[in-house]
Amino acid sequence: MIELIRAEVFYELAALLTLAASIGALGMLLRQPLIVSFIVVGILAGPAVLDIARAHEHIDLLAELGIALLLFLVGLKLDLGLVRTLGTVAVLTGLGQVAFTTIFGFLLCLAFGLEVVTSLYVSVALTFSSTIIIVKLLSDKREIDSLHGRIALGFLIVQDLVVVIAMVTISSLGAGAVGGQESGSMLTTVGAGMGMLVGTGLFIRYAAEPLLIRLGRVPELLMAFAVAWATLLAALGDHFGFGKELGGLLAGVSFASTTLRDAIAARLAPLRDFLLLFFFLSLGGSLDLGLLGGELAPAIALSIFVLIGNPLIVMVIMGLLGYRKRTGFLAGLTVAQISEFSLIFVAMGVSLGQVEESALALVTLVGLVTIAASTYMITWSHTLYRRLEPVLGLFEKRTPKAELGTDTELRDSSSQAADYLVIGLGRYGFAAARALRERGRTVLAVDFDPLAVMEARQSGIRALFGDATDPEFLTHLPLAQTRWVLLAIPQQISIPGRDDPSAVVISALRAAGGPRIAVTALGSSAAERARQLGADLVLEPFRDAALEAADLLERSTVAEPTLELTDPTGQSRLES
């Protein structure tokens, strides 16, 4: 009998994973994050549609592991040293967005007839944006290190802190609410919590770094220990009454200040995504499609509020702080969705009996709409900005003081001619700029990474901080006296229809009547794309390096046995 039950569970999990892979592949074709696909899988597998998710105990167990691991990875990012370095713009924008969304979301929920407690839960859930989705999309667009990307990551950290406070509050309420605990039990819970905090602090101070370094010699053992530590503290948190979520979060915080935290996060992220599938399966199994239909009107209203209201408040705050409308717009689009934490937060309220399941259905619908729509908004953010630019002047001061340093540098540089303009200070762009300067050429370099600009200046290269995909920025550059523009930024040719930075820059340079343009391209398809965009010269770093290496090998074979891996002629293709 037991073997039969095991076989049925195995077949069921196989069917669920097959369905998840199929829906995930369809979502990938539609350029949607896995979260959207997983929510859809949960609804399809639930009793209202296919009714194939019946092994509730097994699914719930894996779902709880997924949530504990998710909170563990959130805790990994909460390094106290990192929190102290948050800029003013990140703190003010993050807190301002959270306050705005909570207050007006609460009033909107009340207007739709929701109860006060339910309205509070839903409005707080609307404040969370999905770090997973935003980081993935910004990374795909190579905008993580841009000014708006850095600001967005800053206020995402602020949101993570709000998540922590909300989870701690809910766990505390749950500790006192479940079963009507008496004062003695409450004291036990508080004492156990304080004991875990003290123990975690001692672990961070004396044991975390040396232990992880020793375990890190065997990566598989390090990952096993990280998962064990997360589940152990989650289990202790559940045992003492303040929740698995808080225990998992505390486990992550205990690793946050170690040198191996990034390696642990990178290795555990796929496992987290896999286990979160079961959370959404569990969620779908508990949803009633009748409830979804009844929440359609408030879901549409709240979705519009999140898609439009959240970016607007970010733009207002950043405009008041002295940032350009373009920076505020691109940063604001990143908060135009809710996250997986929103669902987990409301699900905790349901499990505590503080809100009805209809609230979870409402937030699920809002999540589906906002995540799906904001993905396209972030993907085509530059195109949206160009179309909306005429009406965005309201969100910019006459003198944007926060970016005034860039304006001053631009005015100074516009009067200083340069033979070569290098856009992009990655490894290739930096090396090209330095080589041209060593040949006695005047070079002006541009990058949106302040650290890259600083490194270039320390090497004696005149460099500007700025976003070359901003046409307004390009018009201030000394293009009339420049012989060549070397565009050394990554292309997005593998993602049809997505904003291509190279296309934007080439179009703006052509419109400004700029100089000849050389573009770096990785591979033949990218090279052909660069030619179609109008590049005068296409540089293929890997191909060019391979040809140069072959020439060096041939010359060294004829001349002498010792290989000299430098170019003896010192001639640049851009100078020819």
XYZ file of C-alpha atoms in Angstrom:
576
model
C 0.000 0.000 0.000
C 2.819 2.387 0.944
C 4.636 1.568 -2.295
C 1.467 2.294 -4.266
C 1.053 5.665 -2.554
C 4.697 6.534 -3.250
C 4.281 5.609 -6.884
C 1.176 7.782 -7.197
C 2.981 10.744 -5.611
C 5.942 10.247 -7.942
C 3.665 10.156 -11.001
C 1.870 13.256 -9.768
C 5.126 15.175 -9.258
C 6.300 14.079 -12.705
C 3.085 15.446 -14.224
C 3.383 18.702 -12.281
C 7.010 19.236 -13.307
C 6.158 18.480 -16.936
C 3.314 21.000 -16.814
C 5.622 23.561 -15.172
C 8.312 23.076 -17.823
C 5.758 23.422 -20.624
C 4.143 26.568 -19.221
C 7.596 27.954 -18.411
C 8.713 27.444 -22.013
C 5.583 29.230 -23.234
C 6.256 32.057 -20.794
C 9.818 32.331 -22.079
C 8.506 32.770 -25.626
C 6.282 35.562 -24.310
C 9.314 37.005 -22.433
C 7.663 36.558 -19.058
C 9.432 35.772 -15.753
C 9.094 32.316 -14.260
C 7.003 33.724 -11.413
C 4.131 34.418 -13.805
C 4.431 30.931 -15.320
C 4.525 29.296 -11.897
C 1.403 31.137 -10.729
C -0.401 29.980 -13.874
C 0.818 26.399 -13.269
C -0.530 26.544 -9.719
C -3.965 27.651 -10.921
C -4.060 25.047 -13.727
C -2.944 22.218 -11.448
C -5.421 23.161 -8.726
C -8.869 21.630 -8.147
C -10.620 24.314 -10.211
C -8.997 23.199 -13.509
C -6.944 19.982 -13.919
C -6.994 18.861 -10.268
C -3.686 16.996 -10.479
C -2.022 18.574 -7.403
C -3.383 16.178 -4.793
C -0.264 15.264 -2.781
C -0.876 18.238 -0.537
C 1.392 17.132 2.308
C 4.398 16.687 0.016
C 3.717 19.888 -1.930
C 3.224 21.906 1.257
C 6.481 20.572 2.701
C 8.449 21.561 -0.393
C 6.653 24.918 -0.414
C 7.724 25.586 3.180
C 11.316 24.710 2.285
C 11.105 27.107 -0.665
C 9.856 29.971 1.508
C 12.526 29.321 4.156
C 15.204 29.357 1.448
C 13.766 32.507 -0.114
C 13.911 34.327 3.229
C 17.410 32.938 3.770
C 18.584 34.528 0.509
C 16.899 37.811 1.453
C 18.768 37.733 4.752
C 22.023 37.155 2.867
C 21.639 40.628 1.306
C 21.038 42.396 4.623
C 24.647 43.163 5.418
C 24.612 45.911 8.051
C 27.636 47.526 6.420
C 25.781 47.674 3.110
C 22.703 49.172 4.750
C 24.841 51.975 6.206
C 26.155 52.871 2.750
C 22.715 53.426 1.198
C 22.485 56.826 -0.427
C 19.971 59.483 0.519
C 18.105 59.058 -2.746
C 17.662 55.303 -2.149
C 16.379 55.767 1.405
C 14.045 58.684 0.659
C 12.711 57.176 -2.560
C 12.249 53.730 -1.023
C 10.503 54.974 2.108
C 8.465 57.501 0.123
C 7.228 54.844 -2.290
C 6.369 52.461 0.553
C 4.456 55.161 2.451
C 2.601 56.398 -0.653
C 1.597 52.907 -1.789
C 0.507 51.844 1.699
C -1.629 54.930 2.390
C -3.336 55.293 -0.979
C -3.592 51.535 -1.476
C -5.295 51.265 1.912
C -7.815 53.982 0.978
C -8.440 52.339 -2.395
C -9.093 48.966 -0.746
C -11.529 50.567 1.700
C -13.320 52.194 -1.257
C -13.912 48.707 -2.698
C -15.493 47.537 0.545
C -12.620 45.508 2.005
C -12.336 45.218 5.772
C -9.770 47.337 7.608
C -7.381 44.483 8.428
C -7.656 43.050 4.915
C -7.103 46.491 3.408
C -3.974 46.918 5.531
C -2.590 43.548 4.470
C -3.258 44.177 0.774
C -1.886 47.733 0.821
C 1.357 46.606 2.482
C 1.632 43.732 -0.013
C 1.416 46.256 -2.871
C 4.602 48.004 -1.669
C 6.933 45.060 -2.389
C 8.667 44.918 -5.784
C 10.293 41.764 -7.109
C 14.063 41.997 -6.710
C 14.471 38.772 -8.690
C 12.666 40.152 -11.736
C 14.201 43.638 -11.625
C 17.785 42.425 -11.265
C 17.277 39.904 -14.086
C 15.812 42.464 -16.486
C 18.379 45.171 -15.668
C 21.185 42.618 -16.027
C 19.862 41.518 -19.418
C 19.870 45.156 -20.529
C 23.343 45.789 -19.013
C 21.859 48.566 -16.860
C 22.691 47.260 -13.392
C 25.591 49.718 -13.105
C 23.762 52.658 -14.694
C 22.679 55.575 -12.506
C 19.007 54.549 -12.507
C 19.988 50.903 -12.001
C 22.052 51.710 -8.912
C 19.264 53.876 -7.478
C 16.714 51.121 -8.140
C 18.875 48.531 -6.368
C 19.219 50.957 -3.454
C 15.503 51.359 -2.856
C 14.976 47.627 -3.405
C 17.200 47.116 -0.364
C 14.963 49.548 1.518
C 11.960 47.473 0.441
C 13.730 44.334 1.683
C 14.079 46.001 5.073
C 10.345 46.739 5.027
C 9.754 43.067 4.160
C 11.774 42.065 7.209
C 9.847 44.422 9.497
C 6.514 43.217 8.092
C 7.480 39.553 8.489
C 8.695 40.101 12.045
C 5.481 41.935 12.907
C 3.279 39.210 11.435
C 5.313 36.501 13.172
C 4.964 38.324 16.486
C 1.213 38.674 15.997
C 1.024 35.016 15.077
C 2.951 34.005 18.175
C 0.340 35.697 20.326
C -2.721 34.871 18.276
C -2.432 31.193 17.452
C -4.192 29.199 20.107
C -4.565 32.236 22.402
C -1.196 31.854 24.090
C -0.931 32.782 27.728
C 1.616 35.221 29.135
C 3.943 32.397 30.152
C 4.026 31.023 26.645
C 4.574 34.515 25.271
C 7.504 35.020 27.621
C 8.935 31.695 26.481
C 8.595 32.752 22.848
C 10.203 36.149 23.469
C 12.991 34.557 25.504
C 13.654 31.975 22.812
C 13.717 34.711 20.179
C 16.204 36.772 22.183
C 18.297 33.658 22.702
C 18.382 32.972 18.957
C 19.351 36.611 18.284
C 22.200 36.444 20.800
C 23.340 33.070 19.478
C 23.257 34.350 15.911
C 25.244 37.438 16.906
C 27.932 35.287 18.530
C 27.984 33.020 15.487
C 28.488 36.045 13.191
C 31.211 37.480 15.415
C 33.305 34.376 16.043
C 32.359 31.431 13.839
C 30.671 32.359 10.531
C 33.674 33.497 8.474
C 36.225 30.826 9.490
C 33.639 28.042 9.304
C 32.414 28.989 5.836
C 35.950 29.435 4.516
C 36.845 25.945 5.719
C 33.657 24.450 4.256
C 34.176 26.427 1.054
C 37.059 24.148 0.113
C 34.350 21.676 -0.902
C 31.596 23.728 -2.634
C 29.038 20.937 -2.415
C 29.542 20.694 1.363
C 29.205 24.482 1.678
C 25.861 24.412 -0.139
C 24.632 21.478 1.965
C 25.568 23.341 5.136
C 23.848 26.539 3.960
C 20.588 24.676 3.257
C 20.880 22.789 6.551
C 21.493 26.020 8.468
C 18.513 27.720 6.829
C 16.149 24.831 7.545
C 17.509 24.366 11.090
C 16.854 27.964 12.106
C 13.507 27.891 10.289
C 12.564 24.788 12.280
C 13.687 26.412 15.544
C 11.696 29.522 14.706
C 8.595 27.431 14.071
C 9.149 25.411 17.249
C 9.434 28.493 19.449
C 6.401 30.123 17.855
C 7.724 32.993 15.767
C 7.593 31.280 12.380
C 9.739 29.470 9.845
C 10.033 32.654 7.817
C 11.762 34.623 10.563
C 14.081 31.708 11.331
C 15.119 31.395 7.690
C 15.674 35.156 7.506
C 17.860 35.077 10.602
C 19.938 32.261 9.077
C 20.613 34.423 6.023
C 21.564 37.447 8.139
C 24.117 35.294 9.954
C 25.949 34.753 6.626
C 25.420 38.263 5.246
C 28.728 39.739 6.396
C 30.893 36.825 5.205
C 33.038 36.864 2.073
C 31.265 33.798 0.668
C 27.716 35.189 0.770
C 27.616 36.007 -2.957
C 28.858 32.537 -3.888
C 26.218 30.936 -1.646
C 23.461 33.143 -3.097
C 24.468 32.343 -6.680
C 24.556 28.592 -6.069
C 21.266 28.460 -4.141
C 19.214 30.721 -6.432
C 18.225 27.864 -8.839
C 17.192 25.661 -5.900
C 15.117 28.536 -4.506
C 13.365 29.014 -7.861
C 12.655 25.290 -8.106
C 11.204 25.032 -4.606
C 9.124 28.189 -5.083
C 7.296 26.294 -7.822
C 5.729 24.198 -5.068
C 4.671 27.296 -3.160
C 2.731 28.435 -6.212
C 1.344 24.913 -6.658
C 0.158 25.019 -3.047
C -1.245 28.491 -3.659
C -3.094 27.360 -6.788
C -4.497 24.376 -4.945
C -6.066 26.660 -2.345
C -7.514 29.216 -4.787
C -11.110 29.156 -5.870
C -11.624 30.516 -9.383
C -14.962 31.819 -8.209
C -13.064 34.026 -5.774
C -10.799 35.217 -8.590
C -13.819 36.270 -10.628
C -15.316 38.157 -7.713
C -12.094 40.118 -7.171
C -11.673 41.147 -10.811
C -12.792 44.791 -10.467
C -10.599 45.679 -7.446
C -7.709 43.708 -8.984
C -7.824 45.818 -12.155
C -7.989 49.061 -10.141
C -5.118 48.057 -7.849
C -3.057 46.860 -10.830
C -3.434 50.232 -12.546
C -2.508 51.898 -9.255
C 0.710 49.850 -8.995
C 1.609 50.176 -12.694
C 1.147 53.953 -12.780
C 1.130 55.212 -9.189
C 4.379 53.588 -8.029
C 6.488 54.947 -10.940
C 4.870 58.386 -10.554
C 5.753 58.724 -6.868
C 9.337 57.632 -7.591
C 9.566 60.245 -10.349
C 8.155 62.950 -8.066
C 10.599 62.167 -5.239
C 13.618 61.897 -7.532
C 12.601 65.104 -9.318
C 12.441 66.933 -5.993
C 15.871 65.533 -5.119
C 17.252 67.075 -8.314
C 17.429 64.158 -10.754
C 16.604 64.356 -14.438
C 13.225 63.190 -15.664
C 14.888 60.395 -17.649
C 16.665 58.986 -14.585
C 13.476 59.186 -12.517
C 11.388 57.556 -15.253
C 13.743 54.604 -15.803
C 14.141 54.033 -12.045
C 10.392 54.394 -11.462
C 9.474 51.670 -13.949
C 11.298 49.115 -11.814
C 8.674 49.340 -9.034
C 5.655 48.894 -11.323
C 4.875 45.408 -10.033
C 4.392 43.415 -6.847
C 6.535 40.455 -5.893
C 6.439 36.895 -4.670
C 6.761 38.334 -1.159
C 3.380 39.993 -1.599
C 1.773 36.562 -2.010
C 3.749 35.059 0.861
C 2.849 37.996 3.121
C -0.895 37.678 2.478
C -0.694 33.868 2.694
C 0.745 34.284 6.210
C -2.266 36.440 7.083
C -4.603 33.739 5.762
C -2.819 31.027 7.771
C -3.194 33.143 10.923
C -6.900 33.593 10.240
C -6.575 37.385 10.044
C -7.697 37.735 6.419
C -9.957 35.744 4.110
C -8.775 33.679 1.148
C -10.414 36.227 -1.139
C -7.592 38.649 -0.212
C -5.034 36.113 -1.421
C -6.978 35.696 -4.656
C -7.019 39.477 -5.102
C -3.269 39.849 -4.582
C -2.603 36.883 -6.892
C -4.538 38.575 -9.702
C -2.698 41.854 -9.109
C 0.581 39.946 -9.209
C -0.239 38.300 -12.532
C -1.227 41.596 -14.164
C 1.549 43.812 -12.798
C 4.435 41.381 -13.209
C 3.414 40.562 -16.778
C 2.890 44.209 -17.775
C 5.930 45.668 -15.985
C 8.211 43.128 -17.650
C 7.389 44.653 -21.027
C 7.581 48.180 -19.574
C 11.131 47.621 -18.274
C 12.171 45.771 -21.425
C 11.180 48.680 -23.675
C 11.853 51.436 -21.129
C 13.879 53.621 -23.496
C 11.235 53.444 -26.204
C 8.540 54.379 -23.668
C 10.642 57.294 -22.475
C 11.123 58.677 -25.980
C 7.360 58.600 -26.555
C 6.436 60.103 -23.181
C 9.312 62.591 -22.908
C 7.227 65.653 -23.947
C 4.910 65.233 -20.937
C 7.558 64.308 -18.373
C 8.944 67.805 -17.881
C 6.762 68.194 -14.785
C 9.022 65.722 -12.964
C 12.282 67.637 -13.476
C 13.556 70.785 -11.821
C 14.803 73.594 -14.018
C 18.278 72.855 -12.666
C 18.705 69.136 -11.803
C 21.268 69.633 -9.029
C 21.781 65.936 -8.319
C 23.230 65.506 -11.813
C 24.729 68.988 -12.022
C 28.276 67.648 -11.813
C 27.703 65.776 -15.038
C 26.416 68.956 -16.722
C 29.489 70.915 -15.635
C 31.806 68.207 -16.933
C 29.894 68.133 -20.212
C 30.242 71.886 -20.681
C 33.956 71.665 -19.922
C 34.477 68.714 -22.266
C 32.506 70.256 -25.142
C 35.235 72.875 -25.558
C 38.028 70.246 -25.512
C 38.286 68.401 -28.800
C 39.165 64.692 -28.807
C 40.432 62.557 -31.666
C 38.550 59.528 -30.369
C 35.398 59.131 -28.306
C 35.196 55.754 -26.547
C 31.739 54.820 -25.230
C 31.905 51.966 -22.750
C 34.798 51.378 -20.342
C 34.654 47.628 -20.035
C 37.788 45.580 -20.547
C 37.853 46.180 -24.308
C 36.870 49.850 -24.253
C 39.301 50.679 -21.436
C 42.183 48.878 -23.162
C 41.418 50.627 -26.477
C 41.258 54.057 -24.814
C 44.540 53.496 -23.010
C 46.262 52.208 -26.162
C 45.110 55.214 -28.204
C 46.269 57.602 -25.500
C 49.693 55.921 -25.365
C 49.969 56.566 -29.115
C 49.608 60.275 -28.493
C 45.946 60.596 -29.460
C 43.464 62.633 -27.469
C 40.733 60.412 -26.050
C 37.442 61.124 -24.298
C 35.745 58.114 -22.664
C 32.147 57.787 -21.447
C 30.574 55.217 -19.117
C 27.598 55.049 -16.737
C 29.606 53.157 -14.100
C 31.189 55.676 -11.692
C 33.854 53.150 -10.670
C 34.901 52.611 -14.297
C 35.093 56.384 -14.828
C 37.221 56.768 -11.696
C 39.592 53.989 -12.777
C 39.991 55.563 -16.226
C 40.783 58.957 -14.729
C 43.380 57.405 -12.442
C 45.011 55.977 -15.573
C 45.188 59.426 -17.134
C 42.221 59.008 -19.490
C 39.757 61.895 -19.707
C 36.449 60.246 -18.793
C 32.871 61.363 -18.246
C 30.105 59.777 -16.214
C 26.941 59.578 -18.311
C 24.489 57.377 -20.169
C 25.257 57.399 -23.887
C 21.783 56.083 -24.676
C 20.445 59.478 -23.574
C 20.284 61.563 -26.801
C 20.402 64.771 -24.752
C 23.711 63.675 -23.243
C 25.242 62.933 -26.645
C 24.430 66.387 -28.020
C 26.787 67.947 -25.437
C 29.798 65.867 -26.504
C 32.482 67.392 -28.806
C 31.405 65.349 -31.819
C 32.379 67.912 -34.482
C 36.111 67.579 -33.741
C 36.076 63.800 -33.194
C 37.495 61.468 -35.859
C 36.015 58.200 -34.591
C 33.496 57.026 -32.035
C 34.277 53.574 -30.646
C 31.094 51.990 -29.334
C 32.238 49.289 -26.917
C 28.944 48.430 -25.188
C 27.144 45.065 -25.278
C 24.477 44.550 -27.910
C 21.095 42.893 -27.290
C 20.801 41.322 -30.737
C 19.867 37.971 -29.183
C 16.583 39.408 -27.900
C 14.532 40.632 -30.878
C 12.486 43.738 -30.217
C 14.291 44.642 -27.000
C 15.903 48.057 -26.703
C 19.395 47.754 -28.194
C 21.799 50.294 -26.658
C 24.006 50.227 -29.764
C 21.027 50.996 -32.011
C 19.967 53.891 -29.781
C 23.466 55.416 -29.707
C 24.120 54.986 -33.449
C 20.754 56.542 -34.286
C 21.444 59.519 -32.005
C 24.955 60.005 -33.442
C 23.658 59.918 -36.990
C 20.943 62.423 -36.108
C 23.586 64.741 -34.622
C 25.746 64.447 -37.762
C 28.518 62.832 -35.771
C 31.815 61.251 -36.873
C 32.510 57.770 -38.172
C 31.399 54.980 -35.873
C 33.213 51.761 -34.954
C 31.185 49.107 -33.107
C 32.393 46.062 -31.193
C 30.478 42.872 -31.960
C 30.728 39.390 -30.470
C 30.050 36.900 -33.233
C 29.001 37.064 -36.869
C 25.300 37.732 -36.161
C 26.151 40.713 -33.959
C 28.592 41.976 -36.593
C 25.938 41.789 -39.296
C 23.487 43.573 -37.014
C 26.046 46.353 -36.418
C 26.491 46.821 -40.158
C 22.728 47.023 -40.629
C 22.600 49.717 -37.939
C 25.045 51.798 -39.976
C 28.436 51.185 -38.361
C 31.378 52.349 -40.489
C 33.686 49.760 -38.950
C 32.883 46.551 -37.084
C 35.441 45.244 -34.602
C 35.160 41.601 -33.560
C 37.384 41.268 -30.449
C 37.569 37.467 -30.376
C 38.045 37.111 -34.139
C 40.559 39.959 -34.313
C 42.507 38.567 -31.350
C 42.571 35.097 -32.912
C 43.907 36.487 -36.220
C 46.535 38.554 -34.374
C 47.554 35.509 -32.341
C 47.919 33.468 -35.516
C 50.098 36.210 -37.067
C 52.273 36.361 -33.926
C 52.690 32.588 -33.946
C 53.677 32.621 -37.614
C 56.172 35.470 -37.135
C 57.619 33.905 -33.993
C 58.049 30.546 -35.761
C 60.101 32.198 -38.508
C 62.006 34.702 -36.370
C 62.735 33.134 -32.982
C 61.345 30.430 -30.684
C 60.252 32.826 -27.924
C 56.681 34.091 -28.289
C 56.141 37.820 -27.854
C 52.460 38.354 -27.218
C 52.402 42.087 -27.945
C 51.812 43.945 -31.167
C 55.279 45.026 -32.392
C 53.845 47.564 -34.808
C 51.642 49.389 -32.285
C 49.227 50.163 -35.124
C 45.534 50.510 -34.313
C 42.817 49.594 -36.793
C 41.065 52.843 -35.866
C 44.149 54.849 -36.923
C 44.408 53.198 -40.334
